[in-house]
mmCIF file of C-alpha atoms in Angstrom:
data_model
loop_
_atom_site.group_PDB
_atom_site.id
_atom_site.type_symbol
_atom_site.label_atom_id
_atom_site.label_comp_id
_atom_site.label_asym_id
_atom_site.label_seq_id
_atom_site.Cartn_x
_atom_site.Cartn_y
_atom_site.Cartn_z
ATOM 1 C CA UNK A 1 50.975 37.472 10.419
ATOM 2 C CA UNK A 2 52.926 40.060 11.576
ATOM 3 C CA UNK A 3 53.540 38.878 15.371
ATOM 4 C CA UNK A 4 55.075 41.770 17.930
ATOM 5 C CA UNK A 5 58.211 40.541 19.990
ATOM 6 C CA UNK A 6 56.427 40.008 23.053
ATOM 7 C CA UNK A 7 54.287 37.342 20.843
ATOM 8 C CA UNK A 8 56.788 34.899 19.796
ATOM 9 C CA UNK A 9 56.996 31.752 21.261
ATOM 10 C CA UNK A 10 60.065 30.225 18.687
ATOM 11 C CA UNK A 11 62.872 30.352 20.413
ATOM 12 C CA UNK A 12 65.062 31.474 17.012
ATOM 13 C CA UNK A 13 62.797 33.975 16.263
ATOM 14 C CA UNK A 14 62.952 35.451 20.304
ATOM 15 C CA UNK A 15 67.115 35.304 19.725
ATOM 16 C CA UNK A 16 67.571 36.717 16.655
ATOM 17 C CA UNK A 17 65.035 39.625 16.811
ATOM 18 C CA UNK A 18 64.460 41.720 14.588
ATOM 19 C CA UNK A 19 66.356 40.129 11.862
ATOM 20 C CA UNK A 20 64.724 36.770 11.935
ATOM 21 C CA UNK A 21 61.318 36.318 13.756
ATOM 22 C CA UNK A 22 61.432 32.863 13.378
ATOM 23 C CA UNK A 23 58.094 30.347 12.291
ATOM 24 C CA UNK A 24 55.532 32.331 14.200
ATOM 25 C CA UNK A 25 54.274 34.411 11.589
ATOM 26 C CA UNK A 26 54.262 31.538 9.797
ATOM 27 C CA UNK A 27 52.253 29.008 12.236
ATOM 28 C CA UNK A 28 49.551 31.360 13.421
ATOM 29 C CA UNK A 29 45.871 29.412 14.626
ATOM 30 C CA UNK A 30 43.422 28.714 11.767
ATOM 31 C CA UNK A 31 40.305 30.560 12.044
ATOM 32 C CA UNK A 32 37.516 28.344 11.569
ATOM 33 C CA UNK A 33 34.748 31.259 12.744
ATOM 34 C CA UNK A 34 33.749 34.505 12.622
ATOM 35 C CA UNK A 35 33.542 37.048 15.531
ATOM 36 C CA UNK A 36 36.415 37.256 18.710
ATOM 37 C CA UNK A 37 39.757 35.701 18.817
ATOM 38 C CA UNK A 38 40.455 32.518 19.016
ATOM 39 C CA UNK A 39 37.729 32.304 15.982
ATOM 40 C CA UNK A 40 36.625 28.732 16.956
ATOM 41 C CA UNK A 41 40.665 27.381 16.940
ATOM 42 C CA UNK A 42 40.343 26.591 20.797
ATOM 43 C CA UNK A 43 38.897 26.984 23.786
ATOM 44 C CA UNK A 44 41.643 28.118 25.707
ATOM 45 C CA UNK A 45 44.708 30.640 25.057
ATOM 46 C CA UNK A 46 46.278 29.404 21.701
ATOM 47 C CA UNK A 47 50.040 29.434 21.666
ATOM 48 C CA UNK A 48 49.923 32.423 19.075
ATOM 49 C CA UNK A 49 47.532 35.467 18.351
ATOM 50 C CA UNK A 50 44.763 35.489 16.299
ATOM 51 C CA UNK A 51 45.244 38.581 14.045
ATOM 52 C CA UNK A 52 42.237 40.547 12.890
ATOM 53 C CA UNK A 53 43.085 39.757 8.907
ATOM 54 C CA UNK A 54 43.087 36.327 9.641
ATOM 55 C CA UNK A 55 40.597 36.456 11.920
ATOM 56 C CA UNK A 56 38.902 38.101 8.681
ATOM 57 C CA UNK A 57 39.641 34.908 6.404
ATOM 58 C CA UNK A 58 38.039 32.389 8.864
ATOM 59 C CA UNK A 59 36.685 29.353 7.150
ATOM 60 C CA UNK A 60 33.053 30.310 7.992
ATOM 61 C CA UNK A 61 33.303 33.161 5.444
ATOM 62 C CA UNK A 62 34.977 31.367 3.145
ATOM 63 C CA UNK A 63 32.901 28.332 2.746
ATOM 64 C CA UNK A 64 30.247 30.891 2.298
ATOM 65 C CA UNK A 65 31.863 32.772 -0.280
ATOM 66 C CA UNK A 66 32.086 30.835 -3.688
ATOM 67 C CA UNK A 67 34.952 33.035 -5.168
ATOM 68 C CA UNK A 68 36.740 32.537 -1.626
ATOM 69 C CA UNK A 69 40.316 30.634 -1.553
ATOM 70 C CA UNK A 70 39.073 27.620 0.174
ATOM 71 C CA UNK A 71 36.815 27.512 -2.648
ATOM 72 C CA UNK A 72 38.731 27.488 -5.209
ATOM 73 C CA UNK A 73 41.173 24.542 -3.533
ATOM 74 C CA UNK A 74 38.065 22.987 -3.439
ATOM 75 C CA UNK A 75 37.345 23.428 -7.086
ATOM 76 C CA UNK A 76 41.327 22.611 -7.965
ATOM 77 C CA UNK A 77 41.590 19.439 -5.917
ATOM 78 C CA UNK A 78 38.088 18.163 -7.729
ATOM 79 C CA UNK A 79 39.648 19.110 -10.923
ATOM 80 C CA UNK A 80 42.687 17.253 -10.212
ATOM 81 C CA UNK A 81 40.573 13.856 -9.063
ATOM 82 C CA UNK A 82 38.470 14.045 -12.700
ATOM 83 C CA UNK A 83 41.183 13.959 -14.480
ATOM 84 C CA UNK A 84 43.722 11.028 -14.249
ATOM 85 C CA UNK A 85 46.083 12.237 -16.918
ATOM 86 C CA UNK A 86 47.123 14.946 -13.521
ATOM 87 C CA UNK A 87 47.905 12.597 -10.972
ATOM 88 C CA UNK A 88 49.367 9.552 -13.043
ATOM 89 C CA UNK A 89 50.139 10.466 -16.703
ATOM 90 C CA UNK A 90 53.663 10.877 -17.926
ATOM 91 C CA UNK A 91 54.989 14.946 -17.526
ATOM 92 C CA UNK A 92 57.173 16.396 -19.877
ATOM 93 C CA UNK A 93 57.894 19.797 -19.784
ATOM 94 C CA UNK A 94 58.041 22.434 -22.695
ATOM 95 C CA UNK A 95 60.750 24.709 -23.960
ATOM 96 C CA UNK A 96 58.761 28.248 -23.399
ATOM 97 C CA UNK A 97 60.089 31.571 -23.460
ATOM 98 C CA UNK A 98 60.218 33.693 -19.748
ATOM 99 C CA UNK A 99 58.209 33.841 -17.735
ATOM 100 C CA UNK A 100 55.791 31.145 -18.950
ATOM 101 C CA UNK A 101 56.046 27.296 -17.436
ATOM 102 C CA UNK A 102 54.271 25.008 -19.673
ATOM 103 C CA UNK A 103 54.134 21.334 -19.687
ATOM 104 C CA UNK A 104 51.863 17.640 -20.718
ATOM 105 C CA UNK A 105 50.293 15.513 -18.448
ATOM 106 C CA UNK A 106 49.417 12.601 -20.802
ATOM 107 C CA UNK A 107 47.873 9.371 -20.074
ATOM 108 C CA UNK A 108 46.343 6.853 -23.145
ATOM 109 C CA UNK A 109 42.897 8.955 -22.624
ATOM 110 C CA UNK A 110 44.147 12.306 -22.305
ATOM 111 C CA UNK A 111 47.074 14.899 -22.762
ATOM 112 C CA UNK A 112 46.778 18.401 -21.084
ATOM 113 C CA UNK A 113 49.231 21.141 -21.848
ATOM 114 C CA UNK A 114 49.199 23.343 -18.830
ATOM 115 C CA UNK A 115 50.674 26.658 -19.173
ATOM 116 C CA UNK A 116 51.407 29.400 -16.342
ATOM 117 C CA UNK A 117 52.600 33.088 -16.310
ATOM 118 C CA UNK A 118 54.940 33.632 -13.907
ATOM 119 C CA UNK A 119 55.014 37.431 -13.813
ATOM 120 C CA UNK A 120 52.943 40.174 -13.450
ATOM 121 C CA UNK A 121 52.550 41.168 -16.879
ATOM 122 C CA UNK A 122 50.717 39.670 -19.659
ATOM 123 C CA UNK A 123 51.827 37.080 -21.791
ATOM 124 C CA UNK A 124 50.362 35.912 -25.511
ATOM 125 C CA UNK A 125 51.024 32.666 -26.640
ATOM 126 C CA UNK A 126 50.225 31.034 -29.893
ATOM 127 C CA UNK A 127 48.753 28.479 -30.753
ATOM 128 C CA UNK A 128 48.062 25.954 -33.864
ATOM 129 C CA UNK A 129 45.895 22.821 -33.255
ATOM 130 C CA UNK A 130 42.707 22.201 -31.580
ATOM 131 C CA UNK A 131 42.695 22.298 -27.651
ATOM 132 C CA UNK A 132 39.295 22.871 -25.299
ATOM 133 C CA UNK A 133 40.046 24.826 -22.583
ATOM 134 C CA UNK A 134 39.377 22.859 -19.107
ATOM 135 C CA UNK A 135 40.603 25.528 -15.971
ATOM 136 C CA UNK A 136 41.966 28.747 -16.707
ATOM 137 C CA UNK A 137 42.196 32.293 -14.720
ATOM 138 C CA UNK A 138 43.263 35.342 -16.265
ATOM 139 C CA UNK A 139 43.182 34.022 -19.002
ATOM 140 C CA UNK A 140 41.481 34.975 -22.806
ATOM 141 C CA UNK A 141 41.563 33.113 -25.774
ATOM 142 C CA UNK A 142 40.710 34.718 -29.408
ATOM 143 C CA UNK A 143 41.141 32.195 -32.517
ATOM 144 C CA UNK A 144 45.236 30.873 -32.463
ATOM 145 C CA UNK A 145 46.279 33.572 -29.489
ATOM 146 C CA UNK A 146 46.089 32.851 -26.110
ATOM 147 C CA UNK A 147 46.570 35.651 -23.666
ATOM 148 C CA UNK A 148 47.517 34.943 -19.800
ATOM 149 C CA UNK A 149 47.490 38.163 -17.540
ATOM 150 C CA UNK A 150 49.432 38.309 -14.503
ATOM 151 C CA UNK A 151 49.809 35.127 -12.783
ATOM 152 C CA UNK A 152 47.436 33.364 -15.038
ATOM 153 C CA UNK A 153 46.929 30.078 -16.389
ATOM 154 C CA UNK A 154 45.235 27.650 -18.337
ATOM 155 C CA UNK A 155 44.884 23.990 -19.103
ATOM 156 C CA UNK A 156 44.145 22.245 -22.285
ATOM 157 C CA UNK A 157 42.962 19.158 -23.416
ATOM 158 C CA UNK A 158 44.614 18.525 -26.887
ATOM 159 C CA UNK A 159 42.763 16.433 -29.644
ATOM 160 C CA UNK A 160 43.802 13.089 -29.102
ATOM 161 C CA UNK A 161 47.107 12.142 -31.024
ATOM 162 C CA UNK A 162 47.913 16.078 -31.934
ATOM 163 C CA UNK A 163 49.808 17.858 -29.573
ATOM 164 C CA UNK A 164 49.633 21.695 -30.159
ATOM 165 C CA UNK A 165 52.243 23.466 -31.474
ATOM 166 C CA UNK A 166 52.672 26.572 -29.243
ATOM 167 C CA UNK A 167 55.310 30.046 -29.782
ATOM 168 C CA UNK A 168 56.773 32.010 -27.738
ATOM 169 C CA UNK A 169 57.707 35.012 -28.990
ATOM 170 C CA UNK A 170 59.972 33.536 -32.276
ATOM 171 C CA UNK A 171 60.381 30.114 -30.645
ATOM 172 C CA UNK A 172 58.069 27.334 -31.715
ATOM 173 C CA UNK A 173 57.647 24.224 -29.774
ATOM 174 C CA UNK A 174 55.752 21.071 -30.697
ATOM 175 C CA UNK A 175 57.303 19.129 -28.113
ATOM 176 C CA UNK A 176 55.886 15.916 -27.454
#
Protein backbone atom coordinates (compact mmCIF):
# COMPACT_ATOMS: atom_id res chain seq x y z
CA UNK A 1 0.00 0.00 0.00
CA UNK A 2 1.03 3.25 -0.51
CA UNK A 3 1.20 4.57 3.28
CA UNK A 4 1.50 8.69 3.74
CA UNK A 5 4.41 9.79 6.17
CA UNK A 6 2.27 10.50 8.96
CA UNK A 7 1.27 6.57 8.66
CA UNK A 8 4.44 4.84 9.23
CA UNK A 9 5.12 3.23 12.24
CA UNK A 10 8.88 1.56 11.05
CA UNK A 11 11.21 3.45 12.43
CA UNK A 12 13.66 3.14 9.03
CA UNK A 13 11.03 4.01 6.95
CA UNK A 14 10.09 7.41 9.42
CA UNK A 15 14.20 8.23 9.08
CA UNK A 16 14.86 7.81 5.76
CA UNK A 17 11.71 9.40 4.19
CA UNK A 18 11.07 9.66 1.16
CA UNK A 19 13.76 7.51 -0.13
CA UNK A 20 13.00 4.42 1.83
CA UNK A 21 9.52 4.03 3.53
CA UNK A 22 10.53 1.15 5.21
CA UNK A 23 8.15 -2.41 5.72
CA UNK A 24 4.88 -0.60 6.11
CA UNK A 25 3.66 -0.77 2.76
CA UNK A 26 4.67 -3.99 2.94
CA UNK A 27 2.91 -5.25 6.36
CA UNK A 28 -0.44 -3.58 5.95
CA UNK A 29 -3.71 -5.56 8.00
CA UNK A 30 -5.35 -8.40 6.03
CA UNK A 31 -8.81 -7.75 5.15
CA UNK A 32 -10.85 -10.58 6.00
CA UNK A 33 -14.41 -8.50 5.25
CA UNK A 34 -16.12 -6.32 3.27
CA UNK A 35 -17.46 -2.81 4.19
CA UNK A 36 -15.35 -0.05 6.72
CA UNK A 37 -11.81 -0.20 7.74
CA UNK A 38 -10.42 -2.38 9.74
CA UNK A 39 -12.41 -5.02 7.34
CA UNK A 40 -12.79 -7.62 10.17
CA UNK A 41 -8.61 -7.47 10.99
CA UNK A 42 -9.43 -6.09 14.60
CA UNK A 43 -11.45 -4.59 16.80
CA UNK A 44 -9.46 -1.83 17.76
CA UNK A 45 -7.03 0.72 15.82
CA UNK A 46 -4.62 -1.60 13.80
CA UNK A 47 -1.03 -0.46 13.81
CA UNK A 48 -1.38 0.44 9.97
CA UNK A 49 -4.26 1.70 7.60
CA UNK A 50 -6.53 -0.23 5.87
CA UNK A 51 -6.40 1.11 2.26
CA UNK A 52 -9.52 1.12 0.14
CA UNK A 53 -7.79 -1.41 -2.66
CA UNK A 54 -7.10 -3.70 -0.09
CA UNK A 55 -9.93 -3.11 1.67
CA UNK A 56 -11.34 -4.09 -1.95
CA UNK A 57 -9.45 -7.61 -1.97
CA UNK A 58 -10.83 -8.73 1.47
CA UNK A 59 -11.08 -12.45 1.79
CA UNK A 60 -14.92 -12.33 1.88
CA UNK A 61 -14.90 -11.41 -1.84
CA UNK A 62 -12.45 -13.56 -2.67
CA UNK A 63 -13.63 -16.78 -1.28
CA UNK A 64 -16.69 -15.82 -3.15
CA UNK A 65 -15.13 -15.26 -6.32
CA UNK A 66 -13.83 -18.57 -8.00
CA UNK A 67 -11.35 -16.78 -10.44
CA UNK A 68 -10.18 -14.71 -7.22
CA UNK A 69 -6.32 -15.08 -6.02
CA UNK A 70 -7.10 -16.88 -2.90
CA UNK A 71 -8.71 -19.18 -5.18
CA UNK A 72 -6.41 -20.01 -7.23
CA UNK A 73 -3.68 -20.67 -4.14
CA UNK A 74 -6.29 -22.77 -3.21
CA UNK A 75 -6.41 -24.63 -6.46
CA UNK A 76 -2.26 -24.54 -6.66
CA UNK A 77 -1.62 -25.84 -3.16
CA UNK A 78 -4.32 -28.88 -3.96
CA UNK A 79 -2.48 -29.40 -7.10
CA UNK A 80 0.73 -29.55 -5.41
CA UNK A 81 -0.68 -32.23 -2.55
CA UNK A 82 -2.06 -34.69 -5.66
CA UNK A 83 0.87 -34.91 -7.03
CA UNK A 84 3.96 -36.31 -5.13
CA UNK A 85 6.41 -36.10 -7.97
CA UNK A 86 6.12 -31.82 -6.73
CA UNK A 87 6.97 -32.04 -3.29
CA UNK A 88 9.47 -35.11 -3.22
CA UNK A 89 10.66 -36.15 -6.73
CA UNK A 90 14.14 -35.43 -7.92
CA UNK A 91 14.36 -31.62 -9.91
CA UNK A 92 16.53 -31.11 -12.63
CA UNK A 93 16.38 -28.18 -14.50
CA UNK A 94 16.42 -27.65 -18.39
CA UNK A 95 18.69 -25.74 -20.70
CA UNK A 96 15.85 -23.26 -22.30
CA UNK A 97 16.33 -20.29 -24.24
CA UNK A 98 15.26 -16.57 -22.41
CA UNK A 99 12.94 -15.97 -20.88
CA UNK A 100 11.50 -19.47 -20.36
CA UNK A 101 12.39 -21.58 -16.90
CA UNK A 102 11.66 -25.13 -17.45
CA UNK A 103 12.41 -28.05 -15.35
CA UNK A 104 11.32 -32.19 -14.11
CA UNK A 105 9.92 -33.10 -11.05
CA UNK A 106 10.21 -36.92 -11.32
CA UNK A 107 9.38 -39.52 -8.89
CA UNK A 108 9.09 -43.63 -9.98
CA UNK A 109 5.20 -42.74 -10.81
CA UNK A 110 5.53 -39.56 -12.45
CA UNK A 111 7.79 -36.90 -14.27
CA UNK A 112 6.36 -33.33 -14.91
CA UNK A 113 8.18 -30.86 -17.08
CA UNK A 114 7.07 -27.50 -15.87
CA UNK A 115 7.74 -24.65 -18.03
CA UNK A 116 7.26 -20.74 -17.28
CA UNK A 117 7.51 -17.48 -19.35
CA UNK A 118 9.17 -15.04 -17.66
CA UNK A 119 8.31 -11.99 -19.77
CA UNK A 120 5.61 -10.27 -21.07
CA UNK A 121 5.63 -11.47 -24.45
CA UNK A 122 4.75 -14.71 -25.90
CA UNK A 123 6.82 -17.56 -26.14
CA UNK A 124 6.39 -20.94 -28.54
CA UNK A 125 8.01 -23.90 -27.59
CA UNK A 126 8.23 -27.19 -29.33
CA UNK A 127 7.60 -30.10 -28.59
CA UNK A 128 8.12 -33.98 -29.70
CA UNK A 129 6.69 -36.75 -27.43
CA UNK A 130 3.49 -37.29 -25.74
CA UNK A 131 2.74 -35.08 -22.58
CA UNK A 132 -1.07 -34.38 -21.03
CA UNK A 133 -1.33 -31.14 -19.92
CA UNK A 134 -2.13 -31.00 -15.95
CA UNK A 135 -2.18 -26.83 -14.90
CA UNK A 136 -1.51 -24.30 -17.33
CA UNK A 137 -2.51 -20.37 -17.73
CA UNK A 138 -1.94 -18.50 -20.73
CA UNK A 139 -1.20 -21.05 -22.22
CA UNK A 140 -2.35 -22.88 -25.90
CA UNK A 141 -1.28 -25.93 -27.27
CA UNK A 142 -1.81 -26.91 -31.17
CA UNK A 143 -0.22 -30.44 -32.27
CA UNK A 144 3.99 -30.22 -31.41
CA UNK A 145 3.79 -26.17 -30.51
CA UNK A 146 3.16 -24.95 -27.33
CA UNK A 147 2.50 -21.29 -26.93
CA UNK A 148 2.86 -19.45 -23.34
CA UNK A 149 1.65 -15.71 -23.34
CA UNK A 150 2.91 -13.36 -20.91
CA UNK A 151 3.71 -14.80 -17.67
CA UNK A 152 2.29 -18.13 -18.54
CA UNK A 153 2.84 -21.59 -17.77
CA UNK A 154 2.16 -25.06 -17.99
CA UNK A 155 2.85 -28.45 -16.52
CA UNK A 156 3.15 -31.77 -18.14
CA UNK A 157 2.97 -35.16 -17.31
CA UNK A 158 5.33 -37.04 -19.77
CA UNK A 159 4.57 -40.74 -20.85
CA UNK A 160 6.27 -42.75 -18.47
CA UNK A 161 10.00 -43.54 -19.46
CA UNK A 162 9.99 -40.71 -22.45
CA UNK A 163 10.93 -37.46 -21.51
CA UNK A 164 9.95 -34.82 -24.20
CA UNK A 165 12.26 -33.36 -26.25
CA UNK A 166 11.52 -29.59 -26.20
CA UNK A 167 13.30 -26.37 -28.60
CA UNK A 168 13.85 -23.28 -28.04
CA UNK A 169 14.25 -21.32 -30.77
CA UNK A 170 17.36 -23.58 -32.58
CA UNK A 171 18.27 -25.25 -29.28
CA UNK A 172 16.93 -28.71 -28.59
CA UNK A 173 16.92 -30.22 -25.22
CA UNK A 174 16.04 -33.76 -24.20
CA UNK A 175 17.51 -33.41 -20.95
CA UNK A 176 16.81 -35.99 -18.58
Amino acid sequence: ADILFEELTDPPGIRFWPEYKGRDGERTPMPWEEGEAPNGFSSGKPWLPVKPEHAALNVASQNADPHSVLNFYREALAFRRAHPALVEGELSFVRTSEPVLAFRRSTADESLLCLYNLSPAAVRIGMEGEAETLLAAAAERRGKRLTLGASGFAILREAPGAPLRITFGRRATAHR
